[in-house]
XYZ file of C-alpha atoms in Angstrom:
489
model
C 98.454 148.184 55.038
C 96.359 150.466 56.692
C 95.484 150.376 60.674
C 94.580 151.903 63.499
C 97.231 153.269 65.308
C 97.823 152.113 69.090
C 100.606 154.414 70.996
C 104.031 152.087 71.068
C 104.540 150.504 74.536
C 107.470 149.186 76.277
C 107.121 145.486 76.177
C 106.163 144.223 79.803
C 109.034 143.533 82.522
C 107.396 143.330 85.664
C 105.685 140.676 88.387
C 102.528 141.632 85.767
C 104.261 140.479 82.277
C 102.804 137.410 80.805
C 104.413 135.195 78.182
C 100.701 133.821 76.934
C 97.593 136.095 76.727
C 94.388 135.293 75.427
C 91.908 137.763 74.228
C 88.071 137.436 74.317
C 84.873 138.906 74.567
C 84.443 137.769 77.438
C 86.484 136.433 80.794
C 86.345 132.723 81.360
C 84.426 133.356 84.744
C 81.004 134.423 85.940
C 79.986 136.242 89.132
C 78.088 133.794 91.787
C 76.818 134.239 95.277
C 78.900 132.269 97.702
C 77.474 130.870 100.925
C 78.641 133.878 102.878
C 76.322 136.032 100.467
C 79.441 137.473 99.015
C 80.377 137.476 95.095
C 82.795 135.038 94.333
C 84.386 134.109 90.518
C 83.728 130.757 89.443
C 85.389 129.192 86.114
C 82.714 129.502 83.207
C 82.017 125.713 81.134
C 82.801 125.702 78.235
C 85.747 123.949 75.277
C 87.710 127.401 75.148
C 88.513 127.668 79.219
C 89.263 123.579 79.002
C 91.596 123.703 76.068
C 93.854 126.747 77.054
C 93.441 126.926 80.954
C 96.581 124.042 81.139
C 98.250 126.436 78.398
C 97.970 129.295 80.508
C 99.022 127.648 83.950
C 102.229 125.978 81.765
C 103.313 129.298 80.183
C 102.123 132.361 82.673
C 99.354 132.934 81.278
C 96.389 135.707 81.544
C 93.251 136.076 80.151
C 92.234 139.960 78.539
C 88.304 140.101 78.293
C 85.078 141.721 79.815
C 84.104 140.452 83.553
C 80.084 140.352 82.188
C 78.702 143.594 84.274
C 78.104 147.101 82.331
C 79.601 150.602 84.265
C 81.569 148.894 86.599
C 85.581 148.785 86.999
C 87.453 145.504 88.171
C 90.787 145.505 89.076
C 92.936 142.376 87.789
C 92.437 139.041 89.878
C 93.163 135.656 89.901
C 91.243 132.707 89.296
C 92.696 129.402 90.143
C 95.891 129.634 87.957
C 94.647 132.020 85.515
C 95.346 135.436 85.671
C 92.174 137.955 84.467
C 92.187 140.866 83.325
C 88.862 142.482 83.078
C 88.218 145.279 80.423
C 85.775 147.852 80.964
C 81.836 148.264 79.170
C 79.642 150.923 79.664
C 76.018 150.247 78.981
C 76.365 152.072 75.976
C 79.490 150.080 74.915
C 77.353 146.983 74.846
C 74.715 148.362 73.215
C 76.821 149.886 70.149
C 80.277 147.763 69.822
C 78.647 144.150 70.651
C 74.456 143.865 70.330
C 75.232 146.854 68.225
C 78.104 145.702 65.086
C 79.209 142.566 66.287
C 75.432 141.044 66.682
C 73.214 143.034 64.145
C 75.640 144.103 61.309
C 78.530 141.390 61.361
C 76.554 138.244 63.192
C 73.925 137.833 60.165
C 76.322 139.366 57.609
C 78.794 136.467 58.380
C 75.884 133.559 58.467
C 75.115 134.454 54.757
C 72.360 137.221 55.501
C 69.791 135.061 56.563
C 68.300 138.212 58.312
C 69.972 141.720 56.718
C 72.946 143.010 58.757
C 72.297 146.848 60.008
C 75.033 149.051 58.819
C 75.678 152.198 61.319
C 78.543 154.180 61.613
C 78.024 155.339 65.247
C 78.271 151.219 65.872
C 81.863 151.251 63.708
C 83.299 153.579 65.502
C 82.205 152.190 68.932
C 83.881 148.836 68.027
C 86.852 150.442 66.808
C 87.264 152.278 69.879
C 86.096 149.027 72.202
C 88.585 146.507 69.749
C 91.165 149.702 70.727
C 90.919 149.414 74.641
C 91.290 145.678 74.051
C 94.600 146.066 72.188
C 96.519 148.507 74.993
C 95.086 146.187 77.716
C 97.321 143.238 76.177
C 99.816 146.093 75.268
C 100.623 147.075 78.899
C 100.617 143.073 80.116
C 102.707 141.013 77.307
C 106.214 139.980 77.913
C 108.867 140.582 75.626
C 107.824 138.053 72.797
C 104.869 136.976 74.271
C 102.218 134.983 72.435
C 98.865 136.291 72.337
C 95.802 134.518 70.792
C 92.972 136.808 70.114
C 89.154 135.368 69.786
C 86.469 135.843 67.902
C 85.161 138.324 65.415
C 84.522 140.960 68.491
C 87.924 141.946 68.375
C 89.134 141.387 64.714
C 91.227 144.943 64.756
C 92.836 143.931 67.667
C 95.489 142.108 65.569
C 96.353 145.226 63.936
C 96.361 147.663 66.742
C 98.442 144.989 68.636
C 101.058 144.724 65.913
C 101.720 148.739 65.898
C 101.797 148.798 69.459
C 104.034 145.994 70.091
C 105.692 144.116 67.265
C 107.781 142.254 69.615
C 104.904 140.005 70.306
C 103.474 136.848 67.889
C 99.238 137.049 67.590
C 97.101 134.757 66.585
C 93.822 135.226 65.726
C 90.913 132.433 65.900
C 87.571 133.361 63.794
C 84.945 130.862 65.461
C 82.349 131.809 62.920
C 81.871 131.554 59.255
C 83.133 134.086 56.825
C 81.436 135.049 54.320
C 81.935 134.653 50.858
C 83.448 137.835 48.390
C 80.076 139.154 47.170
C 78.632 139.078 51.158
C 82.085 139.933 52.939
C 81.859 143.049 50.116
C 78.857 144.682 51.582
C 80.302 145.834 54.701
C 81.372 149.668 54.179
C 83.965 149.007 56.839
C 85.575 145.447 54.682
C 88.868 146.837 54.177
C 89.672 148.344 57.817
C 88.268 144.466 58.998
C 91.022 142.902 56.823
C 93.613 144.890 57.574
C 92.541 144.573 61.197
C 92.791 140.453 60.681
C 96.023 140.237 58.852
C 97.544 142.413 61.927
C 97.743 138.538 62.676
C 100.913 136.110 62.069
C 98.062 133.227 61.901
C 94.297 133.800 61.252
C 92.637 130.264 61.754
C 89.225 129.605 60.599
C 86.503 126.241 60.998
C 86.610 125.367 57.475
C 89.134 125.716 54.818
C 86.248 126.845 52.896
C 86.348 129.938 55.295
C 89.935 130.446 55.216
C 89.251 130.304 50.772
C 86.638 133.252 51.618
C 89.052 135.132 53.224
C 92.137 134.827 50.965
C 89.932 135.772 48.122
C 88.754 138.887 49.771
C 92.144 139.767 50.768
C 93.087 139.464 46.569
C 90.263 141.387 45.403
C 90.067 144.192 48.091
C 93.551 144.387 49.760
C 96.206 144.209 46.716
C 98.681 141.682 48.844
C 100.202 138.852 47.177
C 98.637 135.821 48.156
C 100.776 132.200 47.725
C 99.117 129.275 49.065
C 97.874 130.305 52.792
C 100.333 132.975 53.053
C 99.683 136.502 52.655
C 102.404 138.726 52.238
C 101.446 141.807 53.666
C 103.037 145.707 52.454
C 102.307 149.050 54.052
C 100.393 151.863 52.232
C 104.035 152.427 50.596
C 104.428 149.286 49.085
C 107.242 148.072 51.841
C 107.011 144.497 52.827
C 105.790 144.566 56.564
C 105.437 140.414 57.669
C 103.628 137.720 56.082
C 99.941 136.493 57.196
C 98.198 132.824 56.955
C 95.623 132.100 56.982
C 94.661 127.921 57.883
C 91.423 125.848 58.528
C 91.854 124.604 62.404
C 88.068 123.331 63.357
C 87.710 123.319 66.958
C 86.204 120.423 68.849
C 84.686 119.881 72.540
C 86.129 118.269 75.543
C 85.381 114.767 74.435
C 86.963 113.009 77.957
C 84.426 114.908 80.408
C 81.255 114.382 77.906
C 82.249 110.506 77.712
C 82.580 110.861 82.084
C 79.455 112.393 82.664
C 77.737 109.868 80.454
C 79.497 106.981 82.096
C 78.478 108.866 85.830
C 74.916 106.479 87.362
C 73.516 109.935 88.191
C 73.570 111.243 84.577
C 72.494 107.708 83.460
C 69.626 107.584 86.374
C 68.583 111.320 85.055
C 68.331 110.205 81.345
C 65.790 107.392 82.934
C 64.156 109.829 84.249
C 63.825 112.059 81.428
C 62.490 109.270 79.079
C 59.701 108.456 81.733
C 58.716 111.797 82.128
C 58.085 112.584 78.491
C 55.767 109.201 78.205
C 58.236 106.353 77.089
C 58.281 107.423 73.330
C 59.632 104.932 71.360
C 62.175 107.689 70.032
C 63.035 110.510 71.013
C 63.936 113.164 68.775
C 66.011 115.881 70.558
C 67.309 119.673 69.077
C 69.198 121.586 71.232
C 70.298 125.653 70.154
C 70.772 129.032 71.275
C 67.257 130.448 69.720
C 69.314 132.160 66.765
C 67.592 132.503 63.211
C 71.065 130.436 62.045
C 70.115 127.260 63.674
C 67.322 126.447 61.587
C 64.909 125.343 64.311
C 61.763 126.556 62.926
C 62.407 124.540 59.867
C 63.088 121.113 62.043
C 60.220 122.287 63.735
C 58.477 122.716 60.470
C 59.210 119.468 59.004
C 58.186 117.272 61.858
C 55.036 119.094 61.915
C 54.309 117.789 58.487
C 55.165 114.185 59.455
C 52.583 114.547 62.084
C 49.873 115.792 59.600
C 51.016 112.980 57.530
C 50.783 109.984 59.540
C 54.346 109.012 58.690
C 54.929 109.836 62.587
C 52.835 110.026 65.734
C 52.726 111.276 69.047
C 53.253 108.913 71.335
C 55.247 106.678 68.596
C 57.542 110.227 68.341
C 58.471 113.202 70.835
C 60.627 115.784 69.784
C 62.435 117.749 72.862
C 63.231 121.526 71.911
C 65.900 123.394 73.942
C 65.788 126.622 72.931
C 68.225 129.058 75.302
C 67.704 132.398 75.217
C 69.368 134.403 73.276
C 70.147 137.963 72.794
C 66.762 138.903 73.861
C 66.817 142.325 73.381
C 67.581 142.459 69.405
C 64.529 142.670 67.081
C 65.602 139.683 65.136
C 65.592 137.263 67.819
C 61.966 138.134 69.422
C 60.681 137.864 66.276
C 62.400 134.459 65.764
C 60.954 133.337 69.489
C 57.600 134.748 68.400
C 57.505 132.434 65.002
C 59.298 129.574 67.050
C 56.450 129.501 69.732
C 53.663 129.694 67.686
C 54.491 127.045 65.724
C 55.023 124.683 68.441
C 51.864 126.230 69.793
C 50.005 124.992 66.145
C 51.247 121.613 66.076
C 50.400 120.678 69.660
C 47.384 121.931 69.899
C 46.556 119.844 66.711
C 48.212 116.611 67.570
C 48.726 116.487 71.543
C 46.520 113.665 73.293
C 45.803 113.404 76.930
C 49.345 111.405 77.790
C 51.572 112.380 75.618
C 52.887 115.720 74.054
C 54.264 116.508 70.017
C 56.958 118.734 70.833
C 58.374 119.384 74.777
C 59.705 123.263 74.124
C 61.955 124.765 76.823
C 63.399 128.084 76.576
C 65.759 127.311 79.333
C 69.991 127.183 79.486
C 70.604 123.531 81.052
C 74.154 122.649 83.047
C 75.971 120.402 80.853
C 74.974 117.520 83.127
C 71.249 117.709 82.492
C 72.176 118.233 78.543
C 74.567 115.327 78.753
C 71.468 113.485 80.053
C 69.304 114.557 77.215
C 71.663 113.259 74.839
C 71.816 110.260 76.548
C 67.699 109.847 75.920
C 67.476 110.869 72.355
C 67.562 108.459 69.446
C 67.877 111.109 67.481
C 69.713 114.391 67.187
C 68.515 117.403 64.733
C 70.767 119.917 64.151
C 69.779 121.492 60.980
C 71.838 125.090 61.434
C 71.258 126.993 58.123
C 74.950 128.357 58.758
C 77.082 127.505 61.801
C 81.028 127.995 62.010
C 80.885 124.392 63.699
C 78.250 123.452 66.038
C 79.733 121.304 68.609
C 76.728 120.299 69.409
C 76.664 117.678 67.159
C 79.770 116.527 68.629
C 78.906 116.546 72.626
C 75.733 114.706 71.289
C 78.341 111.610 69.647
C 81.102 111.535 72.566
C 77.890 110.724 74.785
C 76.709 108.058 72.563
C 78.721 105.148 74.418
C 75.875 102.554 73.474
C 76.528 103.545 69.767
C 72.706 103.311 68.919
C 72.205 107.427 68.263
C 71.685 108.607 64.802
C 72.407 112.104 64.019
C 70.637 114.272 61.244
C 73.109 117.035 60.575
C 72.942 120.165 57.853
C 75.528 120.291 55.273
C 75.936 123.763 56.244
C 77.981 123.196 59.437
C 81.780 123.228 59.901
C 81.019 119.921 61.423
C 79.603 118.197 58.416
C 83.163 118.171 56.964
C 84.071 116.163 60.040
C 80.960 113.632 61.083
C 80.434 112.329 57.519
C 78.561 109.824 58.496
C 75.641 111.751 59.474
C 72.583 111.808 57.820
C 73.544 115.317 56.259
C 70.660 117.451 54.769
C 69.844 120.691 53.187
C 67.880 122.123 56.037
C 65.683 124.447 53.272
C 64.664 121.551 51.677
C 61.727 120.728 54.133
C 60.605 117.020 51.593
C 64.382 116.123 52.319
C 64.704 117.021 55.572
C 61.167 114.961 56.496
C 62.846 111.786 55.077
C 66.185 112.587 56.231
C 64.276 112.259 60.179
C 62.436 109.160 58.758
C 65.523 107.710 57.509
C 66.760 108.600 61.112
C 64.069 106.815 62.909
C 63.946 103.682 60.921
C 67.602 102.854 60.400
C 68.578 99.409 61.617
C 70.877 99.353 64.954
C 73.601 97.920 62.975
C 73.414 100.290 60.666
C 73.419 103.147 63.366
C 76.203 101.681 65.100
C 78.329 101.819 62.030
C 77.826 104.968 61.191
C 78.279 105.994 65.167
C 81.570 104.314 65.706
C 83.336 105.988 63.455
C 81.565 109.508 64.101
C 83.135 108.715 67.478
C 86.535 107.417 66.730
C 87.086 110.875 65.270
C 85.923 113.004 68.201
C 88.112 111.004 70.641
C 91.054 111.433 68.423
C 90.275 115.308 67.628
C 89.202 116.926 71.070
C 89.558 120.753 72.073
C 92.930 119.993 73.588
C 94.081 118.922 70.033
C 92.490 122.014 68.549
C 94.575 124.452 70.745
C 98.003 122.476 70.060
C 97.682 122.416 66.657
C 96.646 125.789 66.140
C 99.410 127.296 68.988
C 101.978 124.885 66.985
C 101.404 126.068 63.545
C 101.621 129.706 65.373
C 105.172 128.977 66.381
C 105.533 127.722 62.964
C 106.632 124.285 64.018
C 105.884 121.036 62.229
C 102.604 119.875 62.737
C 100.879 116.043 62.356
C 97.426 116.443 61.798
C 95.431 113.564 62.023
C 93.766 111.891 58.964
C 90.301 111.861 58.449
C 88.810 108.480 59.720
């Protein structure tokens, strides 16, 4: 097995040794302005800092990741019971290792090439070298035996590197995207370092088991390992055993308990009242709600209820479809000419089918607290998330744990890691444009009872699966205990 080589260290024994480490991208804070006009950390929302902050607190934890600012040095802090320990970007960093590889070359190769990934080697060896500074940053903190979780496909070497550095310690690794299939994985000159990089990892969990299939399958035809069941066993360049690799399906979830609060909360509730006033009393209200990313499909929903429009099969004033579109990694090509496309067709079809009271499509390129969002779900009959490749898309599942009146339909691509999950969607091909239109029909039209159905048991499995779940069963199958996972309702 080939890797990059990290310089050994002596396993941490000090006041700054930590027994559980995870590594991101990013810290699980952002920078505010207090009241006093001075900077002050604040925990970032989000599933990830909910499921493993209580880990962390329980087992002296830290948290290895970038503080968010380019050219600028932080020393380590505290946050609440978290320990943070921010790693260093220069502008040039971000532009190379992460708008750079991990958002223009392994982004779209991993969503299937819906745009074509940029190969450039000045970008590989920037994220080698950023993935490297990740790996002796956890290096120089871990306990003896520490566990260390690493995140995302950012810092997919950092398995590897950690392994040579300190093989004292047990990593896992979680890939919250999709990967790719053989004959797309196989495009990347860099495929083999990237696997060899992952299987640094005692546990490499994925969304789908589909995703874990890509992997192993990759590993067989590029890497030479044997390969029984989930297991890889992995050998050096000699041909000497070195550990054994899985490799597992582990789909993550949301924090169902504070979606189903802030639902239940008579200013959220008063806010959703609000929200249906202000966009006319429709009677439904059809509601998508995305990063503006070319893998969330929202020109084709956009698209497709266009057509319905110029149909007569819906109407404005009978129909309003809410866009929230946040921005997104504004400064890549791809994405401004994705917001260009986006706007002018909502541009089109209001300008064709607005009246004086009422309005086609609301569009708002805006980021919303989850409050306001949680609101929005609250309003829409309807939910469209037709992602033409998404590792998850939770999403779809903030928009059923709000749904405590049951009467919500959702309209969900077959293309998600959550259609293997909410199976009682309306699921749809979001290319197919005829399908999709009668898919949103079907949506609008079903019978309550009906709805209901289908809702109730979307819902049952949420509250049973949460993020907390997620992180126990994956940290538990890391530790290679026996595991109960719950059966599919």
């Amino acid at each position: 097995m080939r890797s990059t080589t990290v310089t050994v260290a002596t396993p941490a024994t000090s006041a700054n040794a930590y027994d559980f480490i995870v590594v991101a991208n990013r810290l699980p804070v952002d920078r505010k302005i207090g009241a006093d006009g001075e900077p002050v950390w604040q925990r970032s929302p989000g599933g990830l800092v909910t499921a493993l902050a209580p880990v962390m607190e329980n087992n002296d934890g830290a948290w290895v990741g970038w503080h968010g600012a380019p050219d600028e040095t932080v020393e380590p802090f505290d946050q609440g019971n978290m320990h943070l320990v921010p790693v260093p970007l220069s502008a040039e960093d971000v532009e190379m290792y992460y708008e750079g590889f991990s958002n223009a070359t392994l982004w779209p190769l991993y969503h299937d090439v819906i745009v074509p990934p940029e190969y450039h080697r000045t970008w590989w060896d920037r994220y080698e070298r950023v993935n490297r500074r990740f790996a002796e940053a956890v290096s120089e903190i871990a306990a003896p035996n520490a566990v260390v979780w690493v995140q995302d496909y950012q810092l997919q070497l950092v398995p590897a590197m950690l392994r040579s550095a300190r093989p004292d310690v047990k990593i896992g690794f979680f890939n919250h995207i999709p990967f790719p299939p053989y004959e797309i994985f196989a495009q990347l000159p860099w495929r083999a370092r990237i696997l060899d990089g992952l299987l640094g990892a005692d546990l490499v969990g994925f969304q789908r088991q589909s995703d874990a299939n890509n992997f192993l399958r990759s590993i067989r035809r590029l890497r030479g390992h044997i390969v029984r069941g989930s297991a890889v066993h992995v050998h050096d360049d000699a041909g000497t055993p070195t550990h054994i690799s899985r490799a597992e399906a582990h789909p993550i979830s949301i924090d169902t308990q504070r979606i189903i609060d802030l639902a239940k909360s008579p200013e959220v509730q008063e806010r959703a009242k609000q929200i249906r006033s202000e966009l006319g009393n429709p009677d439904t209200v059809l509601l998508g709600v995305d990063r503006l990313d070319y893998t969330k499909g929202i020109a084709h929903r956009i698209k497709a209820f266009g057509e319905l429009l110029d149909d007569g099969r819906l109407s404005v004033g009978q129909a309003c479809l809410v866009q929230v579109a946040s921005p997104s990694r504004e400064r890549v090509g791809s994405y401004l000419n994705l917001r260009e496309e986006v706007e002018g067709l909502v541009g089109r079809i209001n300008g064709e089918h607005d009246t004086l009271s009422h309005t086609a499509i609301r569009y708002l390129h805006h980021s919303y607290p989850v409050e306001e969002m949680v609101a929005m779900y609250m309003v829409a009959d309807v939910i469209l998330v037709t992602a033409l490749r998404d590792g998850m898309n939770l999403v779809a599942k903030e928009y059923v744990a709000s749904q405590d009146d049951q009467v919500g339909v959702l309209v969900l691509s077959e293309f998600t890691g959550a259609a293997d999950q909410l199976r009682h969607a309306i699921q749809v091909n979001p290319h197919d444009i005829d399908g999709l239109k009668d898919a949103i029909v079907q949506a609008v039209e079903m019978p309550e009872a009906e709805a209901k159905r289908r809702m109730r048991i979307m819902r049952r499995h949420i509250l049973s699966q949460d993020v907390t779940r997620w992180s126990e069963t994956f940290l538990r199958s890391l530790s290679n205990e026996e595991i109960e996972v719950g059966a599919e309702k």
